[in-house]
Short mmCIF file of C-alpha atoms in Angstrom, two decimals:
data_model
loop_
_atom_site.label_atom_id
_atom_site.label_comp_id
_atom_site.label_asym_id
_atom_site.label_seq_id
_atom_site.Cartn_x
_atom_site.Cartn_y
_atom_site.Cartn_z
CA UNK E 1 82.99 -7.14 20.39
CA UNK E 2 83.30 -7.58 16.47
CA UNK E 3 79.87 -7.87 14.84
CA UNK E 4 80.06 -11.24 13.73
CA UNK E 5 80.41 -12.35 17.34
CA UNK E 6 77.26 -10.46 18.32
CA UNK E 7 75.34 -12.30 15.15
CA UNK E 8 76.85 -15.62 16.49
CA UNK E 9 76.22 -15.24 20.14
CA UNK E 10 72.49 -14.38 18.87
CA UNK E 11 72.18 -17.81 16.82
CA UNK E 12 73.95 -19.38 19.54
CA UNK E 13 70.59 -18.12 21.51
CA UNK E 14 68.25 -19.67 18.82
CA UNK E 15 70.11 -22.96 18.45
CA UNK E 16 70.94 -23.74 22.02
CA UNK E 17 67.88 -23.91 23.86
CA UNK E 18 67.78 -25.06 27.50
CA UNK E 19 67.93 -28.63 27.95
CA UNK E 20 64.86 -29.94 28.53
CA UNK E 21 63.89 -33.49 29.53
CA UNK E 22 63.15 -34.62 25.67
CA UNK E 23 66.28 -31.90 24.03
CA UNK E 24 69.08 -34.13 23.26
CA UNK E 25 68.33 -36.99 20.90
CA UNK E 26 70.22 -38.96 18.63
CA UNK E 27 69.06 -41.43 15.93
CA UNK E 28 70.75 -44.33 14.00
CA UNK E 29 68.80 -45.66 10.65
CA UNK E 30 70.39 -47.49 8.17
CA UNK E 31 73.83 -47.85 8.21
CA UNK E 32 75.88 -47.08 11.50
CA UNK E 33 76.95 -43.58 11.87
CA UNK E 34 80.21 -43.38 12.99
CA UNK E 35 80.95 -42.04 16.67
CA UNK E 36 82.81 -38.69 17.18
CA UNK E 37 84.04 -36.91 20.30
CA UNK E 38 85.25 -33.40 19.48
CA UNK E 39 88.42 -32.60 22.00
CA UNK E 40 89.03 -28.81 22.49
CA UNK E 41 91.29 -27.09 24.93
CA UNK E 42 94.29 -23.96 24.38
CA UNK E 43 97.48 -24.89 23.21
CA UNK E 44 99.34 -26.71 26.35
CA UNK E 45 95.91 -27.94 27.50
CA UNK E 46 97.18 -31.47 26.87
CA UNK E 47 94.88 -32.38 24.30
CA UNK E 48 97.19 -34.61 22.09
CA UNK E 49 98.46 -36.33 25.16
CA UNK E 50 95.13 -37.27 26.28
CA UNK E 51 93.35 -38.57 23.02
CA UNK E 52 97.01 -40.58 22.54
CA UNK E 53 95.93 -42.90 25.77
CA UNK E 54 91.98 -42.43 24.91
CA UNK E 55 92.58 -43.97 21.19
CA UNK E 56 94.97 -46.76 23.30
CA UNK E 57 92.29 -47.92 25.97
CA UNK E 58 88.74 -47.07 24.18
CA UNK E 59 89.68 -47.96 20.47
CA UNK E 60 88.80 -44.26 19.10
CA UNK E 61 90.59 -43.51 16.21
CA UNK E 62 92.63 -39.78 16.58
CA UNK E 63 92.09 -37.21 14.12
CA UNK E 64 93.94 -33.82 14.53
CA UNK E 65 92.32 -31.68 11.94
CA UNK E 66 95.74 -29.38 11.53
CA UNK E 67 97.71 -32.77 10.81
CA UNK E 68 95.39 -33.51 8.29
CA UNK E 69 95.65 -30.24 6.38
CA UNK E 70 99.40 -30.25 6.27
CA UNK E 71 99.14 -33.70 4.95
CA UNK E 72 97.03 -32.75 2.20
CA UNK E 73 99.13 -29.83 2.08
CA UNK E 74 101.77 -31.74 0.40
CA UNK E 75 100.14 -34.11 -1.55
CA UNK E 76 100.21 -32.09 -4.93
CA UNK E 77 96.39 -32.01 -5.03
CA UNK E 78 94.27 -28.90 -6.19
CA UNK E 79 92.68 -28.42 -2.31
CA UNK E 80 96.67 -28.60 -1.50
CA UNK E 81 97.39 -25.77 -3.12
CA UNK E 82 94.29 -23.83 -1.56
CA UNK E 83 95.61 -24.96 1.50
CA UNK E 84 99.03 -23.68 1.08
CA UNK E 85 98.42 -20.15 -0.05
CA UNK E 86 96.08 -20.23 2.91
CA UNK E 87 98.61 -21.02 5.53
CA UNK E 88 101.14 -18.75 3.34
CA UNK E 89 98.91 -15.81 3.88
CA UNK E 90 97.50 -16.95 7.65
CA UNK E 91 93.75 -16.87 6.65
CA UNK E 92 91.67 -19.89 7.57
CA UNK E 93 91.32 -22.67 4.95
CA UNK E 94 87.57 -23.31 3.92
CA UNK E 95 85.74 -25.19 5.95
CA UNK E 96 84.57 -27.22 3.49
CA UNK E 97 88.17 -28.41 2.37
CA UNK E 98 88.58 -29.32 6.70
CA UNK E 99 85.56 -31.37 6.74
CA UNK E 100 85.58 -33.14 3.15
CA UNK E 101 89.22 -34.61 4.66
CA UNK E 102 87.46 -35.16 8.21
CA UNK E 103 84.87 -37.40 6.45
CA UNK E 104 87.48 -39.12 3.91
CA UNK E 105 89.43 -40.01 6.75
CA UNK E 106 86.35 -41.89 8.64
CA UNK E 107 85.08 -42.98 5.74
CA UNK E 108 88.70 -44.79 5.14
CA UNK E 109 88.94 -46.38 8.66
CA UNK E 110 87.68 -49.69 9.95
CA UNK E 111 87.23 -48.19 13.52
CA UNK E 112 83.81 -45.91 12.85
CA UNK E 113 84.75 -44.15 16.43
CA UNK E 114 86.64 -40.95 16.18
CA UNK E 115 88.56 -38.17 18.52
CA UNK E 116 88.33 -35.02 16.08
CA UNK E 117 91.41 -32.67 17.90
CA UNK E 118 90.96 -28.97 17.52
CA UNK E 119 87.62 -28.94 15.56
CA UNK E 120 85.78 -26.51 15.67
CA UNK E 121 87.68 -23.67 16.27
CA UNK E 122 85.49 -20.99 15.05
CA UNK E 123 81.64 -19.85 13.74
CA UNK E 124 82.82 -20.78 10.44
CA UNK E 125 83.88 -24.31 11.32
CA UNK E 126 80.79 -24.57 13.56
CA UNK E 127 78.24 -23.70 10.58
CA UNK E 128 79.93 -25.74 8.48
CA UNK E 129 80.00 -28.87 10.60
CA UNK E 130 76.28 -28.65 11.23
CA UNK E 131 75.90 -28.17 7.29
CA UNK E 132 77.98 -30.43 5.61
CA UNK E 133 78.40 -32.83 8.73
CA UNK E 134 75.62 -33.31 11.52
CA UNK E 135 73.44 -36.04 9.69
CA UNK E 136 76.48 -38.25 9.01
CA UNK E 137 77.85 -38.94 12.39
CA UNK E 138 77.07 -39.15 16.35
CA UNK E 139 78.55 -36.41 18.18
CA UNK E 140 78.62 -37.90 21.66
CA UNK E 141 80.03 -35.21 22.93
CA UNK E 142 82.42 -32.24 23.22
CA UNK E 143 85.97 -33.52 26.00
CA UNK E 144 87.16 -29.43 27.23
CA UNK E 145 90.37 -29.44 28.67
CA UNK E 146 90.02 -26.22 30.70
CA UNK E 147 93.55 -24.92 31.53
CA UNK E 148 94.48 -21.22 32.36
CA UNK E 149 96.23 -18.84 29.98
CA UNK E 150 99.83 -19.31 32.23
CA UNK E 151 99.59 -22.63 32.61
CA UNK E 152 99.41 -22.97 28.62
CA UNK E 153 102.25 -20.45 28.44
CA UNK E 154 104.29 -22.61 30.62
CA UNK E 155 103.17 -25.88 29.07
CA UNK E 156 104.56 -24.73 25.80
CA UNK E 157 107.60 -23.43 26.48
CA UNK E 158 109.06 -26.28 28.24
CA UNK E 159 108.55 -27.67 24.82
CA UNK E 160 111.17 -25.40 23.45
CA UNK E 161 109.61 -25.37 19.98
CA UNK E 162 111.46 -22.60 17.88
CA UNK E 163 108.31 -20.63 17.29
CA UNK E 164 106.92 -20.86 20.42
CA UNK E 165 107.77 -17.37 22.50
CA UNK E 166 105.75 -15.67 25.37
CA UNK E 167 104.44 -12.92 22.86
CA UNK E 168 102.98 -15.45 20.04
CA UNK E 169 101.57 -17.85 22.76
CA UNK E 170 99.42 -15.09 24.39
CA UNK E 171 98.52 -14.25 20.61
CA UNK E 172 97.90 -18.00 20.07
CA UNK E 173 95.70 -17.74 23.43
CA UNK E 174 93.80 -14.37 22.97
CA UNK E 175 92.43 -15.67 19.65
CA UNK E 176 91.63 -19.54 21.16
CA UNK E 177 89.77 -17.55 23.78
CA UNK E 178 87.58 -14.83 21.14
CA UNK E 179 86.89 -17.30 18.66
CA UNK E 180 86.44 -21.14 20.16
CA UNK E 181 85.33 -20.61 23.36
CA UNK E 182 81.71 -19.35 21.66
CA UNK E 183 81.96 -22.30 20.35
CA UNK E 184 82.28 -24.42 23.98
CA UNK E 185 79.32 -22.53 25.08
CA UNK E 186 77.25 -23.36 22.21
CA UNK E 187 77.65 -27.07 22.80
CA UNK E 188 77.41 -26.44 26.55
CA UNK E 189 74.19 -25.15 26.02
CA UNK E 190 73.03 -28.44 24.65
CA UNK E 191 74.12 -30.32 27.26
CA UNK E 192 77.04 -31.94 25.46
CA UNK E 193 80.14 -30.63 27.19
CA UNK E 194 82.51 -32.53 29.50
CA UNK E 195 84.50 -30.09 31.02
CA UNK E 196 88.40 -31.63 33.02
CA UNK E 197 90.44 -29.28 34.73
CA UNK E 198 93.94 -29.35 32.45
CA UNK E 199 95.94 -28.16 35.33
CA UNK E 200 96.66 -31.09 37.13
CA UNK E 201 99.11 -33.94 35.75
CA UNK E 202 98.67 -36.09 32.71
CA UNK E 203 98.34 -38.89 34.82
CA UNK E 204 95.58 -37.67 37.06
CA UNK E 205 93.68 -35.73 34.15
CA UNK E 206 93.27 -39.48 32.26
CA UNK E 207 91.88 -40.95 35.33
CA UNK E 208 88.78 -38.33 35.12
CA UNK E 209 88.98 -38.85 31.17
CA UNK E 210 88.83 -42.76 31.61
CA UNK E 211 85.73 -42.25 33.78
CA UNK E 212 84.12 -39.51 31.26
CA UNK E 213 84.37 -42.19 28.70
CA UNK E 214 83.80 -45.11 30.28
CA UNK E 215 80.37 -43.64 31.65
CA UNK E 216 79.37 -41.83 28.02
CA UNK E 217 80.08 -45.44 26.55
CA UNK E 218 78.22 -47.63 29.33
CA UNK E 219 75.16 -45.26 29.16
CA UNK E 220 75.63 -46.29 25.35
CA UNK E 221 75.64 -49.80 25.97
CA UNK E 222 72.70 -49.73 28.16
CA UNK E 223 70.21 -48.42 25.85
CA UNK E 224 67.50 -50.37 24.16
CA UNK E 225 68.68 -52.63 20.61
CA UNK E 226 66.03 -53.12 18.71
CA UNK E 227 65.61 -57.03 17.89
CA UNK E 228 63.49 -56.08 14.75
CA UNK E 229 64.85 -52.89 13.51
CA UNK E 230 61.82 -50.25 12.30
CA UNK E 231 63.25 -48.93 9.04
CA UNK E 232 61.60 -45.50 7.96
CA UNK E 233 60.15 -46.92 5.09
CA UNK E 234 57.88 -49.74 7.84
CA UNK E 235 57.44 -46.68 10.24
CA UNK E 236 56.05 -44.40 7.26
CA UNK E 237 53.57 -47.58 5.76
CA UNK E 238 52.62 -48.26 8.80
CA UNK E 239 51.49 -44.69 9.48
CA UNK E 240 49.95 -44.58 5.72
CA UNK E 241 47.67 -47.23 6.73
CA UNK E 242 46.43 -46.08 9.96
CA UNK E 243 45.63 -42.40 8.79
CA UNK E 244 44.01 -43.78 5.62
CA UNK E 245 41.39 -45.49 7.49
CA UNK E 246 40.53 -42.31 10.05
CA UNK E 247 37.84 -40.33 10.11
CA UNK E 248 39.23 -37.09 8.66
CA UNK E 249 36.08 -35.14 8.45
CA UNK E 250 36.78 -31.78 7.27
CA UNK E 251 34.59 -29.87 10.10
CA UNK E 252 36.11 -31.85 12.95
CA UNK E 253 39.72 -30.53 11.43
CA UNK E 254 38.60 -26.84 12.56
CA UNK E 255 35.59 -27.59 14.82
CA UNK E 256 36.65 -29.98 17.23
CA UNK E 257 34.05 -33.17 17.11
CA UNK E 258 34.92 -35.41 20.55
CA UNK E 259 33.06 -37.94 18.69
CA UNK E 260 35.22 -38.23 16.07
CA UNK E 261 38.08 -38.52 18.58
CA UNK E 262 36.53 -41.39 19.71
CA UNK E 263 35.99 -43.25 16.53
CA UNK E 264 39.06 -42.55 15.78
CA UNK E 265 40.82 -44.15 18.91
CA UNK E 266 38.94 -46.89 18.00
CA UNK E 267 40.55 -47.17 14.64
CA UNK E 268 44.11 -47.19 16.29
CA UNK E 269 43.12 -50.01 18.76
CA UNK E 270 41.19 -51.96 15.74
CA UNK E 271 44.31 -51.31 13.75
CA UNK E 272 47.58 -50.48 15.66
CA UNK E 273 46.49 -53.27 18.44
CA UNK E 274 46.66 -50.38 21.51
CA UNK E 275 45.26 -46.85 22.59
CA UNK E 276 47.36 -44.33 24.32
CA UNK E 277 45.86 -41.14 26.32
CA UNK E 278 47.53 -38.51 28.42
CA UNK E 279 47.62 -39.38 31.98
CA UNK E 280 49.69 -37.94 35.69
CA UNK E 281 53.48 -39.65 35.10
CA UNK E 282 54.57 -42.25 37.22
CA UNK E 283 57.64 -40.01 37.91
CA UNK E 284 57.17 -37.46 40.69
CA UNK E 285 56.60 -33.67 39.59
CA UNK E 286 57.27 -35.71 36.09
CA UNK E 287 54.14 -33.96 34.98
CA UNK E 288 52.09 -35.80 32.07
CA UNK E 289 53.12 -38.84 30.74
CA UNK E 290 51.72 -41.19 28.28
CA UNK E 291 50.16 -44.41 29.05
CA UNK E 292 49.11 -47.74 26.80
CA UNK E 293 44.97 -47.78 27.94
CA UNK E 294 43.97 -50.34 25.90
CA UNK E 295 45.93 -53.18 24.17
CA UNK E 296 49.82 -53.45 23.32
CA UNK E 297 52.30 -51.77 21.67
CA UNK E 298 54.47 -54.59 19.41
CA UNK E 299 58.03 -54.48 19.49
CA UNK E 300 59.28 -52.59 16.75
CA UNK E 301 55.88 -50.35 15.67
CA UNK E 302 54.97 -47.45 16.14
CA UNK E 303 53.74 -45.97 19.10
CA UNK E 304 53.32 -42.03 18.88
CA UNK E 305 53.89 -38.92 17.08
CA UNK E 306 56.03 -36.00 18.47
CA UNK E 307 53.83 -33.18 16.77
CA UNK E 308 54.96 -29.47 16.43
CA UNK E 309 56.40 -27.09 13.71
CA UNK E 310 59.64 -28.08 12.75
CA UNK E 311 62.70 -25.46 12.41
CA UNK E 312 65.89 -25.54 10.23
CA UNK E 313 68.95 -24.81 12.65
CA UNK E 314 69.44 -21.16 11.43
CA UNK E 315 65.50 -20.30 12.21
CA UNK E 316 64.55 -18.25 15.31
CA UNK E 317 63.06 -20.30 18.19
CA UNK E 318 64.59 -18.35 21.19
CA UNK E 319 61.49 -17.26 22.12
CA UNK E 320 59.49 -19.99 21.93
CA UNK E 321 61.97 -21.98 23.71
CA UNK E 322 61.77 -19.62 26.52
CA UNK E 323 60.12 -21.77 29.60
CA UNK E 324 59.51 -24.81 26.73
CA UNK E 325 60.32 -27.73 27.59
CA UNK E 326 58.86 -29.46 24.58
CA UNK E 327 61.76 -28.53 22.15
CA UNK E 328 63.38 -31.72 20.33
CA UNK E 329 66.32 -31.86 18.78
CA UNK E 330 66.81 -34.17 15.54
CA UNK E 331 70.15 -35.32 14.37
CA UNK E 332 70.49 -33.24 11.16
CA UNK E 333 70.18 -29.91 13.53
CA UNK E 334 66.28 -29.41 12.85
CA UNK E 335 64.31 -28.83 15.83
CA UNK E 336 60.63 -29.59 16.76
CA UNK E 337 58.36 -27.51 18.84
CA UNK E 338 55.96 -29.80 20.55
CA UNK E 339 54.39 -26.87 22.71
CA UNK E 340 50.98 -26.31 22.48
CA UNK E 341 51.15 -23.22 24.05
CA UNK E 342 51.40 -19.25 23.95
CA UNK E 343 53.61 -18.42 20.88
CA UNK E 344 54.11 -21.92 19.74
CA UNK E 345 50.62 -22.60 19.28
CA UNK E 346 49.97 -19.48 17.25
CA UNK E 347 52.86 -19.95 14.79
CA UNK E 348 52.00 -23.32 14.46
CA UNK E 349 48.21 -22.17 13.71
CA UNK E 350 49.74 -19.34 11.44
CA UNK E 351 51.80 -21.74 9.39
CA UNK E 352 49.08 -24.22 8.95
CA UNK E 353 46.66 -21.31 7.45
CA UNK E 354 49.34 -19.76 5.12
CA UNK E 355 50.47 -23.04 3.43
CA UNK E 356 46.38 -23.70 3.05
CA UNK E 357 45.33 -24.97 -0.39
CA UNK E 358 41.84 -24.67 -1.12
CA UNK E 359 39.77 -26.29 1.30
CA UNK E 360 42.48 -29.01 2.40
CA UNK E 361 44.64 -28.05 5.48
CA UNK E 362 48.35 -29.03 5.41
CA UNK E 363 48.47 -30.30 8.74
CA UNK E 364 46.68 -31.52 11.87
CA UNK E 365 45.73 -28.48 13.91
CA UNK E 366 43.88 -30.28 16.30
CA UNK E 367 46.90 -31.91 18.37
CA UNK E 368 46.66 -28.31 19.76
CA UNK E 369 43.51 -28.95 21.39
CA UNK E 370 42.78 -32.18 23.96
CA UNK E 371 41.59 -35.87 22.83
CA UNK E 372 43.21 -34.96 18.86
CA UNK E 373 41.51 -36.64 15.71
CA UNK E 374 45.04 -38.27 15.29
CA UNK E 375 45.33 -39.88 18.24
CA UNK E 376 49.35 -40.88 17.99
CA UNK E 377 50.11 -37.30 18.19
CA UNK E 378 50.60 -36.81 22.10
CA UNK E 379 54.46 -38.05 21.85
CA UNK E 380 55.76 -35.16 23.05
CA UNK E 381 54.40 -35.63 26.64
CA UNK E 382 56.30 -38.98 26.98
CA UNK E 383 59.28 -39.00 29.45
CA UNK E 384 62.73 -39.17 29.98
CA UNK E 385 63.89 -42.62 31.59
CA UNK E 386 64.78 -42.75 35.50
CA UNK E 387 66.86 -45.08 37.37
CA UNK E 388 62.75 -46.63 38.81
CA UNK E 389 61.47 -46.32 34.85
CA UNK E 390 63.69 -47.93 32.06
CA UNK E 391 63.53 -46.66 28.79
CA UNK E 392 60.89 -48.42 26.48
CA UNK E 393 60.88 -46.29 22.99
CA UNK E 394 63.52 -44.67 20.99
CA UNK E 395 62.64 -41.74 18.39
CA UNK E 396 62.81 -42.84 14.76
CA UNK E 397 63.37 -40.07 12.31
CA UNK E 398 61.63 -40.29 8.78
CA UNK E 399 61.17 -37.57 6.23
CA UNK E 400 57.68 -38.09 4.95
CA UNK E 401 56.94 -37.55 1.08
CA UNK E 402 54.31 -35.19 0.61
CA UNK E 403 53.05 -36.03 -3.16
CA UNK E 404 50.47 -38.52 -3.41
CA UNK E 405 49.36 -38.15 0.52
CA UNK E 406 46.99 -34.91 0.07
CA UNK E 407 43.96 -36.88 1.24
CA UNK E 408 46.06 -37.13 4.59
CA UNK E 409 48.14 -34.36 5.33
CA UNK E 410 45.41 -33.00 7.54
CA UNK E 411 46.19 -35.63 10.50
CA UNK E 412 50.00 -35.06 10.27
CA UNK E 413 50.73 -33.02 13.22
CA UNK E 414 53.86 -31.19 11.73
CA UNK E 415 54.56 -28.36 9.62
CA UNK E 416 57.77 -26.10 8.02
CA UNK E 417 58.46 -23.12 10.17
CA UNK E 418 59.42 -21.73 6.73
CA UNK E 419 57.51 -22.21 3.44
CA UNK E 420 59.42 -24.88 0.91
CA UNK E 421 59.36 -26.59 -1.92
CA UNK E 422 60.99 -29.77 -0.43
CA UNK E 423 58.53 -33.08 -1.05
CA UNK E 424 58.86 -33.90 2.08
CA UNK E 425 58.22 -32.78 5.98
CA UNK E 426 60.08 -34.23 8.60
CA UNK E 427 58.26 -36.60 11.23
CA UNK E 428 59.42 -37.88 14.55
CA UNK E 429 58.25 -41.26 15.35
CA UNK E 430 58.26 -43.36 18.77
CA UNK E 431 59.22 -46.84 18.20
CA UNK E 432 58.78 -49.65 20.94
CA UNK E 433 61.41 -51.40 21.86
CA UNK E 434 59.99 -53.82 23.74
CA UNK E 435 56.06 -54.88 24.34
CA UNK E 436 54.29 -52.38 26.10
CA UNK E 437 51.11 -53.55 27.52
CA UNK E 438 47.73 -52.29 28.90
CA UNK E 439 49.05 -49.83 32.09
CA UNK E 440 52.31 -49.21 31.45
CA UNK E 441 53.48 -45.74 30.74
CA UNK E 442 55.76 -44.70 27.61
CA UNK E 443 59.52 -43.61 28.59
CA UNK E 444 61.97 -42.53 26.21
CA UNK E 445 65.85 -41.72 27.58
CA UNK E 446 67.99 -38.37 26.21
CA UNK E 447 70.23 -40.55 23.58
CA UNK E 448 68.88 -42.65 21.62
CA UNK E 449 70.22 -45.11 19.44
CA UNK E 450 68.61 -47.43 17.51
CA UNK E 451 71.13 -49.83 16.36
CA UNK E 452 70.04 -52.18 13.70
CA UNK E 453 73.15 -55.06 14.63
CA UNK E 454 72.18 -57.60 16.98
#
């Protein structure tokens, strides 16, 4: 196995972790991101077939990333010519030439929902995508049309293309398999692929397409829309003003004081309208949960904090992810460790101390420890929907501006795995969806969507 694949198949490890109940989770803020199904498969898996009666009966707009490079091919333009001594030469084009025409073509359409055929095909196009192209869509998720090598051999020569012979299919093949099926797994790993068996006819593989999609776009449907969309900017004032009036005594931060906990949870009901606490879930073996004690939650404001160190998708976390099931997954590819345990708590505690300025902390260590001074920061312990427990808060993404917010830092429960100079550090929020009163526990679901159109 080339080296590469070895370095890949190790990231692969890092990046995808083992679903847990709060892994997969999608955010929409601002405009609407447009929807994208990547279809993979060999050649004669019957990929363009399929996403021809998918784009027919579910409105998805097909783009075949090949067609679209010998389009631009031709058109005279500089990446043209790029393009055509690539192909001359049989090298791959730059992936950043593949995904700047992948994003002018959505950006061009009407229809913002979009069958990407034969992307990725490779590490490069992977690394790439998640670079130049994970915070601007959805990536519902990956259609694999599973088909064995002599049934794609077959497949393709009953076309009777010219340059299709035995030899240069099982060439064709043999490099599908080395460098996209890495690829599958990856995505399988986040629990994101829908895998068909190609083998039987067109006709009977679209029936278990039809029902692929029509469930993936019914689950959509079903999720919460918020009546009063929570833009970052009310999520992040509303936060300002809450942690400015806390008790943020500099002992407590290091020496836990349950007192100050208290006064504190005081604050949030006197403020926020509601207290929250860590109780046994509703759900059976569901663990904790977390449960409104006092007051309500409003529609639209915030309810909790998913705290934890937050890692850039290149940055090792297959350890800590070993056994975790508090790893969350943001749109943009960074991750969040919510665990307050074994390795996670001591690189959180590490990264805390070496970012340290003077006698100010950076963060909120103390979401490590029971009863927190910040008491919003217990988000990670809220659950996954059920068919008994609907869904009652979606995650809101906001990227948090450090300057200005010194005298606070110390009750934000998050910090860089890696020291930076960004002026920010990312936050996940927990936005209600719905009034949540005195009782009721806190339930999130795997996508979530918050959809700003009525």
């Amino acid at each position: 196995m080339k080296l590469w694949r070895w370095s890949f198949l190790y990231r692969s490890c890092t990046l995808g972790l083992s679903v847990s109940r709060r892994n997969i989770v999608r955010i929409m803020s601002g405009d609407m991101k447009p929807d994208v199904v990547f279809v993979l498969g060999g050649p004669g898996a019957g990929k363009g077939t399929q996403c021809e009666k998918i784009s027919r009966e579910f409105n998805f707009i097909h783009l075949s990333a090949g067609e679209l490079l010998r389009i631009e091919r031709n058109s005279g333009t500089p990446n043209g010519e790029v393009i055509e001594k690539h192909f001359a030469n049989g090298t791959i084009v730059p992936v950043e030439i593949t995904c700047g025409l992948l994003e002018k073509a959505m950006q061009q359409s009407d229809v913002k929902r979009f069958l990407i055929d034969g992307f990725p095909r490779n590490e490069d196009n992977l690394e790439g995508w998640i670079r130049l192209m994970s915070d601007k869509v959805n990536l519902l998720f990956v259609l694999f049309f599973d088909c064995p090598q002599e049934v794609c051999i077959e497949r393709c020569l009953n076309r009777k293309r010219f340059d299709d012979t035995r030899e240069s299919l099982k060439n064709r093949l043999t490099i599908y398999y080395g460098d996209t099926m890495p690829i599958v797994e990856y995505y399988r790993k986040l629990n994101l692929v829908k895998q068909l068996d190609a083998t039987k006819t067109a006709d009977e593989i679209y029936e278990i397409v039809r029902k692929t999609f029509e469930d993936a776009l019914n689950q959509i449907k079903r999720l919460p829309r918020l009546d009063y969309f929570a833009s970052e900017n009310d999520i992040i004032n509303e936060l300002f003003e809450f942690l400015n009036l806390l008790d943020r005594n500099e002992t407590a931060l290091t020496n836990f004081n349950k007192d100050i906990h208290m006064r504190n949870s005081n604050t949030m009901l006197e403020k926020l309208g509601f207290c929250i606490a860590k109780q046994q879930s509703q759900i059976k073996n569901g663990g904790n949960g977390v449960f409104v004690t006092k007051g309500a939650i409003k529609k639209g404001h915030l309810a909790a904090l998913y705290p934890g160190t937050v890692y850039k998708p290149a940055e090792p976390l297959f350890f800590q992810s070993i056994g975790n099931q508090f790893i969350l997954q943001c749109t943009d590819g960074l991750f969040v460790d919510g665990s307050k345990k074994r390795i996670s708590k001591h690189i959180f505690k590490s990264c805390v101390y070496r970012d340290k300025c003077s006698h100010s902390l950076p963060a909120d260590i103390t979401w490590l420890r029971d009863n927190p001074l910040n008491p919003l920061a217990i988000g990670q312990y809220v659950n996954n929907h059920n068919k008994k427990f609907a869904s009652n808060v979606v995650y809101q993404e906001c990227q948090l501006p450090k300057s200005g917010i010194s005298q606070i830092l110390a009750l934000i429960p998050n910090i860089n795995f890696s020291p930076s100079d960004e002026n920010f550090i990312r936050i996940v929020a927990l936005v209600a969806t719905r009034d949540i009163t005195t009782g009721e526990e806190l339930f999130s679901s795997y996508i979530s969507l918050v959809d700003c159109e009525k």
